[in-house]
C-alpha positions as a LaTeX table, in Angstrom:
\begin{tabular}{lrrr}
\hline
Residue & $x$ (\AA) & $y$ (\AA) & $z$ (\AA) \\
\hline
Met1 & $-3.64$ & 3.16 & 7.50 \\
Glu2 & $-4.29$ & $-0.09$ & 6.11 \\
Ile3 & $-3.82$ & $-0.43$ & 2.31 \\
Ala4 & $-4.62$ & $-4.31$ & 1.69 \\
Arg5 & $-5.29$ & $-7.19$ & 3.82 \\
Gln6 & $-5.23$ & $-10.77$ & 1.76 \\
Lys7 & $-5.05$ & $-14.55$ & 2.93 \\
Thr8 & $-2.90$ & $-16.77$ & 1.03 \\
Ala9 & $-1.64$ & $-20.07$ & 1.44 \\
Pro10 & 2.35 & $-20.50$ & 1.97 \\
Gly11 & 3.94 & $-20.13$ & $-1.29$ \\
Ile12 & 1.33 & $-18.38$ & $-3.06$ \\
Asp13 & 2.12 & $-14.61$ & $-4.39$ \\
Tyr14 & $-0.19$ & $-11.98$ & $-4.05$ \\
Asp15 & 0.17 & $-8.82$ & $-5.99$ \\
Val16 & $-1.07$ & $-6.28$ & $-3.83$ \\
Thr17 & $-0.90$ & $-3.57$ & $-6.68$ \\
Ala18 & $-2.96$ & $-5.38$ & $-8.99$ \\
His19 & $-6.11$ & $-3.56$ & $-8.57$ \\
Trp20 & $-4.41$ & 0.15 & $-7.68$ \\
Ser21 & $-5.76$ & 3.06 & $-10.02$ \\
Ser22 & $-4.61$ & 6.69 & $-10.13$ \\
Gln23 & $-7.13$ & 7.01 & $-7.07$ \\
Gln24 & $-6.52$ & 3.73 & $-5.31$ \\
Gly25 & $-3.35$ & 2.36 & $-3.55$ \\
Leu26 & $-0.54$ & 4.96 & $-2.68$ \\
Val27 & $-1.52$ & 8.00 & $-3.40$ \\
Leu28 & $-0.10$ & 11.38 & $-2.48$ \\
Lys29 & $-2.81$ & 14.13 & $-1.78$ \\
Thr30 & $-1.71$ & 17.70 & $-1.43$ \\
Thr31 & $-3.68$ & 20.78 & $-0.37$ \\
Pro32 & $-4.00$ & 23.68 & $-3.01$ \\
Ala33 & $-1.29$ & 25.47 & $-1.20$ \\
Ala34 & 1.15 & 22.56 & $-1.91$ \\
Val35 & 4.41 & 23.81 & $-3.90$ \\
Pro36 & 5.47 & 22.25 & $-7.10$ \\
Gly37 & 8.49 & 20.53 & $-7.09$ \\
Ser38 & 10.57 & 17.16 & $-6.62$ \\
Tyr39 & 9.93 & 15.28 & $-3.37$ \\
Gln40 & 10.96 & 12.11 & $-1.69$ \\
Gly41 & 10.15 & 9.96 & 1.05 \\
Thr42 & 10.73 & 6.36 & 2.35 \\
Ile43 & 7.79 & 3.98 & 2.67 \\
Thr44 & 8.29 & 0.98 & 5.45 \\
Trp45 & 6.33 & $-2.27$ & 4.51 \\
His46 & 5.86 & $-4.57$ & 7.80 \\
Leu47 & 4.62 & $-8.16$ & 6.61 \\
Ser48 & 3.72 & $-10.56$ & 9.21 \\
Thr49 & 2.51 & $-14.15$ & 9.72 \\
Val50 & 0.29 & $-14.20$ & 12.58 \\
Pro51 & $-2.29$ & $-16.52$ & 14.26 \\
Glu52 & $-5.80$ & $-15.61$ & 13.41 \\
Ala53 & $-7.50$ & $-14.28$ & 16.41 \\
\hline
\end{tabular}
């Protein structure tokens, strides 16, 4: 799932979370049968500098 795509010049920072809200960005959506509790997981980011197609 693609969360964001941004082209920037070298050395320019981009805040991927700047426009996220409670319904946008990384959101955990569960089914009504989900059991309340504490959960944890791992998110792996893959950042690449690749030539444009």
